[in-house]
CSV table of C-alpha atoms and ligand atoms in Angstrom, one decimal:
chain,number,residue,atom,x,y,z
A,1,MET,CA,-131.2,122.6,84.4
A,2,LEU,CA,-131.9,118.9,85.2
A,3,ILE,CA,-133.8,116.3,83.3
A,4,LEU,CA,-135.5,113.7,85.5
A,5,LYS,CA,-137.1,110.8,83.8
A,6,PHE,CA,-139.4,108.4,85.7
A,7,GLY,CA,-140.4,105.1,84.2
A,8,GLY,CA,-143.6,103.1,84.3
A,9,THR,CA,-143.2,101.6,87.8
A,10,SER,CA,-142.1,105.0,89.2
A,11,VAL,CA,-145.5,106.4,88.2
A,12,GLY,CA,-147.3,103.1,88.5
A,13,SER,CA,-149.9,104.0,91.2
A,14,ALA,CA,-151.3,106.9,93.2
A,15,GLU,CA,-148.8,106.1,95.9
A,16,ARG,CA,-145.9,106.2,93.5
A,17,ILE,CA,-147.1,109.5,92.0
A,18,LYS,CA,-147.2,111.1,95.4
A,19,ASN,CA,-143.7,109.8,96.0
A,20,LEU,CA,-142.6,111.5,92.8
A,21,ALA,CA,-143.6,114.9,94.1
A,22,GLU,CA,-141.2,114.3,97.0
A,23,LEU,CA,-138.3,113.1,94.7
A,24,THR,CA,-138.6,116.0,92.4
A,25,LYS,CA,-138.6,118.7,95.1
A,26,GLY,CA,-135.7,121.1,95.0
A,27,GLN,CA,-134.7,124.5,93.8
A,28,GLU,CA,-132.9,123.6,90.6
A,29,SER,CA,-134.9,124.1,87.3
A,30,LYS,CA,-136.0,120.8,85.9
A,31,ILE,CA,-137.9,119.0,83.1
A,32,VAL,CA,-139.6,115.9,84.5
A,33,VAL,CA,-140.2,113.4,81.7
A,34,LEU,CA,-142.8,110.7,82.5
A,35,SER,CA,-143.6,107.3,81.0
A,36,ALA,CA,-147.1,105.9,81.1
A,37,MET,CA,-148.2,104.1,84.3
A,38,SER,CA,-146.7,100.6,84.3
A,39,GLY,CA,-148.8,98.1,82.2
A,40,THR,CA,-150.6,100.9,80.3
A,41,THR,CA,-148.6,100.8,77.0
A,42,ASN,CA,-148.8,97.0,77.0
A,43,ALA,CA,-152.5,97.2,77.5
A,44,LEU,CA,-152.8,99.7,74.7
A,45,VAL,CA,-150.8,97.3,72.5
A,46,ASP,CA,-153.2,94.6,73.4
A,47,ILE,CA,-156.2,96.8,72.6
A,48,SER,CA,-154.7,97.7,69.3
A,49,ARG,CA,-154.2,94.0,68.5
A,50,ALA,CA,-157.9,93.3,69.3
A,51,LEU,CA,-158.9,96.2,67.0
A,52,TYR,CA,-156.7,94.9,64.2
A,53,GLU,CA,-158.4,91.6,64.6
A,54,LYS,CA,-161.8,93.3,64.7
A,55,ASN,CA,-162.4,91.6,68.1
A,56,THR,CA,-164.7,94.4,69.4
A,57,LYS,CA,-165.7,92.5,72.5
A,58,LYS,CA,-162.1,91.8,73.6
A,59,ALA,CA,-161.1,95.4,72.9
A,60,GLU,CA,-164.0,96.7,75.0
A,61,GLU,CA,-163.1,94.4,77.9
A,62,LEU,CA,-159.5,95.5,77.8
A,63,ILE,CA,-160.5,99.2,77.7
A,64,ASP,CA,-162.9,98.7,80.6
A,65,SER,CA,-160.3,97.1,82.7
A,66,LEU,CA,-157.7,99.7,82.0
A,67,GLU,CA,-160.2,102.5,82.7
A,68,ASN,CA,-161.2,100.9,86.0
A,69,LYS,CA,-157.5,101.0,87.1
A,70,TYR,CA,-157.3,104.7,86.3
A,71,LYS,CA,-160.6,105.4,88.1
A,72,LYS,CA,-159.2,103.8,91.2
A,73,GLU,CA,-155.9,105.5,91.1
A,74,ILE,CA,-157.5,108.9,90.6
A,75,ASN,CA,-159.6,108.4,93.7
A,76,ASP,CA,-156.5,107.5,95.8
A,77,LEU,CA,-154.5,110.4,94.3
A,78,TYR,CA,-156.5,113.5,95.0
A,79,LYS,CA,-158.0,114.8,98.2
A,80,ASN,CA,-159.2,118.1,96.8
A,81,GLU,CA,-162.7,117.8,95.3
A,82,ALA,CA,-162.2,120.2,92.5
A,83,ILE,CA,-159.0,118.5,91.4
A,84,LEU,CA,-160.5,115.1,91.8
A,85,GLN,CA,-163.3,116.3,89.4
A,86,LYS,CA,-160.6,117.5,86.9
A,87,GLY,CA,-158.9,114.1,87.2
A,88,LYS,CA,-162.2,112.3,86.5
A,89,GLU,CA,-162.8,114.5,83.5
A,90,LEU,CA,-159.3,113.7,82.3
A,91,ILE,CA,-159.9,110.0,82.5
A,92,ASP,CA,-163.3,110.3,80.8
A,93,PHE,CA,-161.9,112.3,78.0
A,94,HIS,CA,-159.1,109.9,77.2
A,95,PHE,CA,-161.2,106.7,77.6
A,96,GLN,CA,-164.0,108.1,75.4
A,97,TYR,CA,-161.3,108.8,72.8
A,98,ILE,CA,-159.8,105.3,73.2
A,99,ARG,CA,-163.3,103.9,72.9
A,100,SER,CA,-164.0,105.9,69.7
A,101,PHE,CA,-161.5,103.6,67.9
A,102,VAL,CA,-163.8,100.6,68.5
A,103,LYS,CA,-166.4,102.3,66.3
A,104,PHE,CA,-163.9,103.7,63.8
A,105,PRO,CA,-164.4,101.9,60.4
A,106,VAL,CA,-160.6,101.3,59.9
A,107,PHE,CA,-157.8,100.5,62.2
A,108,THR,CA,-154.3,101.0,60.8
A,109,SER,CA,-150.9,101.8,62.2
A,110,LYS,CA,-151.8,105.4,62.2
A,111,GLU,CA,-154.7,104.8,64.6
A,112,GLU,CA,-152.5,102.5,66.6
A,113,LYS,CA,-149.9,105.2,67.1
A,114,ILE,CA,-152.6,107.6,68.3
A,115,LEU,CA,-153.8,105.0,70.8
A,116,LEU,CA,-150.2,104.3,72.1
A,117,ILE,CA,-149.6,107.8,73.2
A,118,GLN,CA,-152.6,108.0,75.5
A,119,GLY,CA,-150.7,106.5,78.5
A,120,GLU,CA,-148.1,109.3,78.6
A,121,LEU,CA,-150.7,112.0,78.1
A,122,LEU,CA,-152.6,110.6,81.1
A,123,SER,CA,-149.7,110.1,83.5
A,124,THR,CA,-148.2,113.6,82.9
A,125,ALA,CA,-151.6,115.4,83.4
A,126,MET,CA,-152.2,113.3,86.5
A,127,PHE,CA,-148.9,114.3,88.0
A,128,HIS,CA,-149.4,118.0,87.0
A,129,TYR,CA,-152.8,118.0,88.8
A,130,TYR,CA,-151.3,116.4,91.8
A,131,LEU,CA,-148.5,119.0,92.0
A,132,ASN,CA,-151.2,121.6,91.7
A,133,GLU,CA,-153.0,120.1,94.7
A,134,THR,CA,-149.8,120.2,96.8
A,135,GLY,CA,-149.3,123.9,95.8
A,136,GLU,CA,-146.2,123.2,93.6
A,137,LYS,CA,-146.3,125.3,90.4
A,138,SER,CA,-145.6,123.3,87.3
A,139,VAL,CA,-145.9,123.8,83.5
A,140,LEU,CA,-147.1,120.9,81.4
A,141,LEU,CA,-145.3,121.0,78.0
A,142,PRO,CA,-147.0,118.8,75.3
A,143,ALA,CA,-144.2,116.7,73.8
A,144,LEU,CA,-146.0,116.7,70.5
A,145,ASP,CA,-145.1,120.4,70.1
A,146,PHE,CA,-141.4,119.8,70.1
A,147,MET,CA,-140.4,116.1,69.8
A,148,LYS,CA,-140.0,115.1,66.2
A,149,THR,CA,-138.3,112.5,64.1
A,150,ASN,CA,-136.9,113.1,60.6
A,151,GLU,CA,-137.1,111.2,57.3
A,152,ASP,CA,-134.8,108.5,58.7
A,153,ASN,CA,-136.9,108.0,61.8
A,154,GLU,CA,-134.1,109.6,63.9
A,155,PRO,CA,-134.7,112.4,66.3
A,156,ASP,CA,-134.6,115.7,64.5
A,157,LEU,CA,-132.2,117.4,67.0
A,158,PRO,CA,-132.0,120.8,65.4
A,159,TYR,CA,-135.8,121.1,65.3
A,160,ILE,CA,-136.2,119.8,68.8
A,161,GLU,CA,-133.5,122.2,70.1
A,162,GLU,CA,-135.2,125.2,68.5
A,163,ARG,CA,-138.7,124.3,69.6
A,164,ILE,CA,-138.0,123.3,73.2
A,165,LYS,CA,-136.0,126.4,73.8
A,166,GLU,CA,-138.9,128.5,72.4
A,167,GLU,CA,-141.3,126.7,74.7
A,168,LEU,CA,-139.1,127.2,77.8
A,169,HIS,CA,-138.7,130.9,77.0
A,170,LYS,CA,-142.4,131.3,77.1
A,171,TYR,CA,-142.2,130.7,80.9
A,172,PRO,CA,-139.3,132.7,82.2
A,173,ASP,CA,-140.2,132.4,85.8
A,174,ALA,CA,-141.0,128.7,85.8
A,175,THR,CA,-138.6,126.1,87.2
A,176,PHE,CA,-140.7,122.9,87.1
A,177,PHE,CA,-141.6,121.6,83.7
A,178,ILE,CA,-143.3,118.2,82.9
A,179,THR,CA,-143.5,116.5,79.6
A,180,GLN,CA,-144.3,113.1,78.1
A,181,GLY,CA,-141.6,110.6,77.3
A,182,TYR,CA,-141.8,108.3,74.2
A,183,ILE,CA,-144.3,110.3,72.1
A,184,CYS,CA,-143.4,112.5,69.1
A,185,ARG,CA,-144.4,113.5,65.7
A,186,ASN,CA,-142.7,112.0,62.6
A,187,ALA,CA,-141.4,113.8,59.5
A,188,GLN,CA,-144.9,113.9,58.0
A,189,GLY,CA,-146.2,115.6,61.2
A,190,ASP,CA,-148.2,112.5,62.2
A,191,ILE,CA,-148.3,111.2,65.7
A,192,ASP,CA,-145.6,108.6,66.4
A,193,ASN,CA,-143.4,107.3,69.1
A,194,LEU,CA,-139.7,106.6,69.9
A,195,GLN,CA,-140.2,102.8,70.2
A,196,ARG,CA,-140.8,100.9,73.3
A,197,GLY,CA,-138.9,102.2,76.3
A,198,GLY,CA,-138.6,105.5,74.4
A,199,SER,CA,-139.0,107.8,77.4
A,200,ASP,CA,-135.3,107.3,78.2
A,201,TYR,CA,-134.6,108.5,74.7
A,202,THR,CA,-136.8,111.6,75.2
A,203,ALA,CA,-135.0,112.4,78.4
A,204,CYS,CA,-131.5,112.1,76.8
A,205,ILE,CA,-132.5,114.0,73.7
A,206,LEU,CA,-133.9,116.9,75.8
A,207,GLY,CA,-130.9,116.8,78.1
A,208,ALA,CA,-128.6,117.0,75.1
A,209,VAL,CA,-130.3,119.9,73.3
A,210,ILE,CA,-130.8,122.1,76.4
A,211,ASP,CA,-127.3,121.3,77.7
A,212,ALA,CA,-128.6,119.9,81.0
A,213,ARG,CA,-126.4,119.6,84.0
A,214,GLU,CA,-127.4,116.0,84.3
A,215,ILE,CA,-129.9,113.5,82.9
A,216,GLN,CA,-131.4,111.3,85.7
A,217,ILE,CA,-133.2,108.1,84.7
A,218,TRP,CA,-135.2,107.0,87.7
A,219,THR,CA,-136.4,103.4,87.6
A,220,ASP,CA,-137.1,100.3,89.7
A,221,ILE,CA,-133.6,99.1,90.2
A,222,ASP,CA,-130.4,100.6,91.7
A,223,GLY,CA,-128.5,101.2,88.4
A,224,MET,CA,-127.0,99.2,85.6
A,225,HIS,CA,-126.2,95.7,86.8
A,226,ASN,CA,-123.4,93.5,85.6
A,227,ASN,CA,-125.9,91.0,84.1
A,228,ASP,CA,-129.6,90.8,83.3
A,229,PRO,CA,-131.4,90.5,86.7
A,230,ARG,CA,-134.4,89.1,84.9
A,231,PHE,CA,-132.5,85.9,83.9
A,232,VAL,CA,-129.7,85.6,86.4
A,233,ASP,CA,-130.0,85.2,90.2
A,234,LYS,CA,-127.1,87.2,91.5
A,235,THR,CA,-126.1,90.5,90.0
A,236,HIS,CA,-124.5,93.7,91.3
A,237,PRO,CA,-124.9,97.4,90.3
A,238,ILE,CA,-122.0,99.1,88.6
A,239,ASP,CA,-121.1,102.5,90.1
A,240,GLU,CA,-119.7,104.1,86.9
A,241,LEU,CA,-119.8,103.4,83.2
A,242,SER,CA,-118.2,105.2,80.3
A,243,PHE,CA,-120.6,106.4,77.5
A,244,ASP,CA,-119.2,103.7,75.3
A,245,GLU,CA,-119.8,100.9,77.7
A,246,ALA,CA,-123.3,102.2,78.5
A,247,ALA,CA,-124.2,102.6,74.9
A,248,GLU,CA,-123.1,99.0,74.1
A,249,LEU,CA,-125.1,97.6,77.0
A,250,ALA,CA,-128.2,99.5,76.1
A,251,TYR,CA,-128.0,98.6,72.5
A,252,PHE,CA,-127.4,95.0,73.2
A,253,GLY,CA,-130.4,94.5,75.5
A,254,ALA,CA,-129.9,96.0,79.0
A,255,LYS,CA,-133.6,97.0,79.3
A,256,ILE,CA,-132.9,99.6,81.9
A,257,LEU,CA,-132.0,101.9,79.0
A,258,HIS,CA,-133.6,102.4,75.6
A,259,PRO,CA,-131.2,101.0,72.9
A,260,THR,CA,-130.0,104.3,71.5
A,261,CYS,CA,-130.7,106.8,74.2
A,262,ILE,CA,-127.1,107.2,75.3
A,263,LEU,CA,-125.9,108.6,71.9
A,264,PRO,CA,-127.3,112.2,72.2
A,265,ALA,CA,-126.0,112.5,75.8
A,266,GLN,CA,-122.6,111.2,74.7
A,267,LYS,CA,-122.5,113.6,71.7
A,268,ARG,CA,-122.9,116.6,74.0
A,269,GLY,CA,-121.1,115.1,77.0
A,270,ILE,CA,-124.1,115.3,79.4
A,271,PRO,CA,-123.8,112.8,82.3
A,272,VAL,CA,-126.5,110.3,82.8
A,273,ALA,CA,-127.3,109.0,86.3
A,274,LEU,CA,-129.4,105.9,86.8
A,275,LYS,CA,-131.3,106.0,90.1
A,276,ASN,CA,-133.8,103.8,91.9
A,277,THR,CA,-137.1,105.4,92.9
A,278,MET,CA,-137.7,102.7,95.5
A,279,GLN,CA,-134.3,103.4,97.1
A,280,PRO,CA,-133.3,106.9,96.2
A,281,GLU,CA,-130.3,106.9,98.6
A,282,ALA,CA,-128.6,104.0,96.7
A,283,LYS,CA,-125.7,105.1,94.6
A,284,GLY,CA,-127.0,104.0,91.3
A,285,THR,CA,-124.8,104.3,88.2
A,286,LEU,CA,-123.2,107.3,86.8
A,287,ILE,CA,-122.5,107.3,83.0
A,288,GLY,CA,-120.2,109.9,81.5
A,289,ASN,CA,-116.8,110.7,80.1
A,290,ILE,CA,-115.3,108.5,82.7
A,291,LYS,CA,-112.1,106.4,82.6
A,292,THR,CA,-113.5,103.1,84.0
A,293,PRO,CA,-111.4,100.2,85.3
A,294,ASP,CA,-110.0,97.7,82.8
A,295,GLY,CA,-111.6,94.3,82.3
A,296,ILE,CA,-115.0,92.9,81.6
A,297,ARG,CA,-117.7,94.9,83.4
A,298,ALA,CA,-121.1,93.6,82.3
A,299,VAL,CA,-123.0,91.4,79.9
A,300,ALA,CA,-126.3,91.9,78.1
A,301,ALA,CA,-128.4,89.9,75.7
A,302,LYS,CA,-130.4,91.0,72.7
A,303,ASP,CA,-133.1,88.7,71.3
A,304,GLY,CA,-135.0,88.7,68.0
A,305,ILE,CA,-131.9,88.4,65.9
A,306,TYR,CA,-131.6,86.9,62.5
A,307,THR,CA,-128.4,85.6,61.1
A,308,VAL,CA,-127.8,85.7,57.4
A,309,THR,CA,-124.9,83.6,56.1
A,310,VAL,CA,-123.8,84.3,52.5
A,311,ARG,CA,-121.5,81.7,50.9
A,312,SER,CA,-119.8,81.9,47.5
A,313,GLY,CA,-116.7,80.6,45.9
A,314,ARG,CA,-116.6,83.9,44.0
A,315,MET,CA,-115.5,85.6,47.2
A,316,LEU,CA,-112.2,83.7,47.1
A,317,LEU,CA,-109.5,86.2,46.3
A,318,ALA,CA,-112.0,88.6,44.9
A,319,TYR,CA,-112.3,92.2,46.0
A,320,GLY,CA,-115.6,94.1,46.1
A,321,PHE,CA,-117.7,91.2,47.2
A,322,LEU,CA,-118.3,92.5,50.7
A,323,LYS,CA,-119.3,95.8,49.3
A,324,THR,CA,-121.8,94.2,47.0
A,325,ILE,CA,-123.4,92.4,50.0
A,326,PHE,CA,-123.4,95.5,52.2
A,327,ASP,CA,-124.9,97.6,49.4
A,328,ILE,CA,-127.9,95.3,49.4
A,329,PHE,CA,-128.5,95.8,53.1
A,330,GLU,CA,-128.0,99.5,52.7
A,331,LYS,CA,-130.5,99.6,49.8
A,332,TYR,CA,-133.1,98.2,52.2
A,333,LYS,CA,-132.0,100.5,55.1
A,334,THR,CA,-131.3,97.4,57.2
A,335,SER,CA,-128.5,97.8,59.7
A,336,ILE,CA,-126.1,95.0,60.5
A,337,ASP,CA,-124.9,94.4,64.0
A,338,VAL,CA,-122.4,91.6,64.1
A,339,ILE,CA,-120.3,90.3,61.2
A,340,THR,CA,-117.9,87.4,60.9
A,341,THR,CA,-116.1,86.4,57.7
A,342,SER,CA,-114.1,83.6,56.3
A,343,GLU,CA,-112.5,83.5,52.8
A,344,VAL,CA,-115.7,82.1,51.2
A,345,ALA,CA,-118.5,83.1,53.6
A,346,VAL,CA,-119.8,86.0,55.6
A,347,SER,CA,-122.3,85.7,58.4
A,348,LEU,CA,-124.1,88.8,59.7
A,349,THR,CA,-126.9,89.6,62.0
A,350,ILE,CA,-129.9,91.9,61.7
A,351,ASP,CA,-132.7,92.7,64.1
A,352,ASN,CA,-135.2,94.1,61.6
A,353,PRO,CA,-136.7,91.5,59.3
A,354,ASP,CA,-139.1,93.8,57.5
A,355,ASN,CA,-137.1,93.6,54.2
A,356,LEU,CA,-135.4,90.2,54.8
A,357,ASP,CA,-137.2,88.4,52.0
A,358,ALA,CA,-136.2,91.1,49.4
A,359,ILE,CA,-132.6,91.1,50.8
A,360,VAL,CA,-132.3,87.4,50.6
A,361,ALA,CA,-133.7,87.4,47.0
A,362,GLU,CA,-131.0,89.8,45.9
A,363,LEU,CA,-128.3,88.0,47.7
A,364,GLU,CA,-129.3,84.7,46.2
A,365,GLU,CA,-128.5,86.2,42.8
A,366,ILE,CA,-124.8,86.1,43.7
A,367,ALA,CA,-124.4,83.5,46.4
A,368,ASN,CA,-125.9,80.8,48.6
A,369,VAL,CA,-127.8,82.2,51.5
A,370,GLU,CA,-128.9,80.7,54.8
A,371,VAL,CA,-131.1,82.5,57.3
A,372,ALA,CA,-131.5,81.5,61.0
A,373,LYS,CA,-134.1,83.2,63.2
A,374,ASN,CA,-134.6,83.1,67.0
A,375,GLN,CA,-131.0,84.1,67.6
A,376,THR,CA,-129.5,86.1,70.5
A,377,ILE,CA,-126.5,88.3,70.6
A,378,ILE,CA,-124.7,88.1,74.0
A,379,ALA,CA,-122.6,91.3,74.4
A,380,ILE,CA,-119.7,91.2,76.8
A,381,VAL,CA,-118.8,94.8,77.6
A,382,GLY,CA,-116.0,96.6,79.3
A,383,ASN,CA,-112.4,97.8,78.7
A,384,ILE,CA,-111.1,94.8,76.8
A,385,ALA,CA,-107.6,95.6,75.8
A,386,LYS,CA,-106.6,93.6,72.7
A,387,ASN,CA,-103.0,93.2,73.9
A,388,GLU,CA,-104.1,91.5,77.1
A,389,ALA,CA,-104.3,87.7,77.2
A,390,GLY,CA,-107.0,85.7,78.8
A,391,TYR,CA,-110.4,87.3,77.8
A,392,GLY,CA,-111.0,84.9,74.9
A,393,ALA,CA,-110.3,81.8,77.0
A,394,LYS,CA,-112.6,82.9,79.9
A,395,ILE,CA,-115.4,83.7,77.5
A,396,LEU,CA,-115.1,80.6,75.4
A,397,ASN,CA,-114.9,78.5,78.6
A,398,ALA,CA,-118.3,79.9,79.8
A,399,PHE,CA,-119.8,78.7,76.5
A,400,LYS,CA,-118.3,75.3,76.6
A,401,ASN,CA,-121.7,73.6,76.7
A,402,ILE,CA,-123.5,75.9,74.3
A,403,PRO,CA,-123.2,75.9,70.5
A,404,LEU,CA,-121.7,79.2,69.3
A,405,HIS,CA,-123.1,80.5,65.9
A,406,MET,CA,-120.8,83.5,65.6
A,407,ILE,CA,-118.2,85.3,67.6
A,408,SER,CA,-116.9,88.8,67.0
A,409,TYR,CA,-113.8,89.9,68.9
A,410,GLY,CA,-111.5,92.8,68.1
A,411,GLY,CA,-113.8,95.2,66.4
A,412,SER,CA,-114.2,97.2,69.5
A,413,GLU,CA,-112.2,97.5,72.7
A,414,HIS,CA,-115.5,97.7,74.6
A,415,ASN,CA,-117.5,94.8,73.2
A,416,ILE,CA,-117.1,91.1,72.4
A,417,SER,CA,-120.2,89.7,70.8
A,418,VAL,CA,-121.3,86.1,70.7
A,419,VAL,CA,-124.4,84.8,68.7
A,420,ILE,CA,-126.3,81.8,70.0
A,421,ASP,CA,-129.7,80.2,69.6
A,422,SER,CA,-132.1,82.1,71.9
A,423,LYS,CA,-133.0,78.9,73.7
A,424,HIS,CA,-129.6,78.9,75.3
A,425,LYS,CA,-129.7,82.5,76.5
A,426,LYS,CA,-130.4,82.0,80.2
A,427,GLU,CA,-127.8,79.3,80.5
A,428,ALA,CA,-125.3,81.5,78.7
A,429,LEU,CA,-125.9,84.5,80.9
A,430,GLN,CA,-125.7,82.3,84.0
A,431,SER,CA,-122.6,80.6,82.9
A,432,LEU,CA,-120.9,84.0,82.1
A,433,ASN,CA,-122.0,85.2,85.5
A,434,SER,CA,-120.0,82.5,87.2
A,435,GLY,CA,-117.1,82.5,84.7
A,436,LEU,CA,-116.6,86.2,84.5
A,437,PHE,CA,-117.9,87.6,87.8
A,438,GLY,CA,-117.4,84.7,90.1
A,439,TYR,CA,-121.0,84.1,91.0
B,1,ADP,P1,-138.8,101.8,83.4
B,1,ADP,O1,-140.2,101.4,83.3
B,1,ADP,O2,-138.4,102.5,84.6
B,1,ADP,O3,-138.2,102.4,82.1
B,1,ADP,P2,-137.6,99.2,82.6
B,1,ADP,O4,-138.4,98.0,82.9
B,1,ADP,O5,-137.7,99.7,81.2
B,1,ADP,O6,-138.0,100.4,83.6
B,1,ADP,O7,-136.1,99.0,83.0
B,1,ADP,C1,-135.7,98.5,84.3
B,1,ADP,C2,-135.6,97.0,84.2
B,1,ADP,O8,-134.5,96.7,83.4
B,1,ADP,C3,-135.1,96.4,85.6
B,1,ADP,O9,-136.2,96.2,86.4
B,1,ADP,C4,-134.4,95.1,85.1
B,1,ADP,O10,-135.3,94.0,85.2
B,1,ADP,C5,-134.1,95.3,83.6
B,1,ADP,N1,-132.7,95.1,83.3
B,1,ADP,C6,-132.3,94.4,82.3
B,1,ADP,N2,-130.9,94.4,82.2
B,1,ADP,C7,-130.5,95.2,83.2
B,1,ADP,C8,-129.2,95.5,83.7
B,1,ADP,N3,-128.1,95.1,83.1
B,1,ADP,N4,-129.2,96.3,84.8
B,1,ADP,C9,-130.3,96.8,85.4
B,1,ADP,N5,-131.5,96.4,85.0
B,1,ADP,C10,-131.7,95.6,83.9
B,2,LIG,N1,-144.6,103.8,77.9
B,2,LIG,C1,-143.6,103.4,76.9
B,2,LIG,C2,-143.3,101.9,76.9
B,2,LIG,O1,-143.9,101.2,77.8
B,2,LIG,C3,-142.3,104.2,76.9
B,2,LIG,C4,-141.5,104.0,78.2
B,2,LIG,O2,-142.0,103.4,79.2
B,2,LIG,O3,-140.3,104.4,78.1
B,2,LIG,O4,-142.6,101.4,76.1
B,3,MG,MG1,-137.8,101.6,80.2
């Protein structure tokens, strides 16, 4: 079985949805995982913000404008009158529901999460109806029936495996399944999501639990590039990546993949192919248990980082001090990405500031603490053998005009991380592009 995931741009218009029907043709059984049409989840986030602010007028305007887009797409999508009618009823149903939140007396994160899943519910039903019009048989599986996170907000793999297999068994003759990316239930059974970009995660989780032949992530670019094309002029796609390399790039900001989506595929050894819907013949990137060439292969940048520097004379020659510090982060379930140490100080980075004040308060009981926000981690990824000379010099040379806040080298043979102020990110990526890749 194959998993085919199509992102927002790939389902972004009636034309694109028609194109999907072509791309997904073929004999092999498949589950097609869809995101919301591009712009929809952002619009739902904006609507939620307006509702939090009790700005009813703005919320209504945003809802109207989103609904108009869907009404237009529906008219372009279906020729068959009966199916067009079904499409219209679908749009009416979801937009009446979205509008009901404007009148609802409270708006909390619970209501927001319900709003945020509407985009994927719409896109999957629209595609399902379109296939119906073309005579292709498909089964629409509601992701809320099997996608679930556990108490730690991690995907509940045993549950998902059991439930999706039960669902698939209900349709022994079917070969074409469609489901929603991104959306799930949480440990309490409430509606939730796998964070922005989470459709990739749905695809990789499903691929892992059903032991798919391949997971294909179809998007708007021809694979993983050596650098972030949003910030750098010249980049090139990479044919092959190992799971480790892909996981590092995804985690450290290569937006083409959800930060943690590679892990389930890697665990079960399921290859992940990145493909371009606009250029299906392009090679794309294959990610797997692959021995890739030595050297630096790509860079990525992750924003929204906080650095916490903990300084204390008590660290000098003392053991157990680092444990005390890490225990505080663990207590607040806050994960640390990059760490550098000296004899009297430790600097570390976090990307989740929810408990930062409490963490700092506890750290201040034992040390001096300094926090910096608006930091960016630049990850330099590849096969970076520690016994080979030259990598450090090349990297540092690329940063010669940019202040470095932290540098972490040697923890992994696949990643060298550098922390800088976010205002220097573009310059850093550009400079690494010339220094490491000759652009
Ligand atoms: P989708 O909606 O299909 O999930 P995304 O916008 O989430 O698509 O991801 C694709 C985008 O990721 C590309 O258009 C590109 O701008 C961005 N991107 C960032 N870093 C990279 C990279 N290293 N390689 C390829 N694309 C990248
Ligand atoms: N629609 C969701 C988002 O925009 C999930 C996804 O596209 O992967 O984040
Ligand atoms: Mg995405």
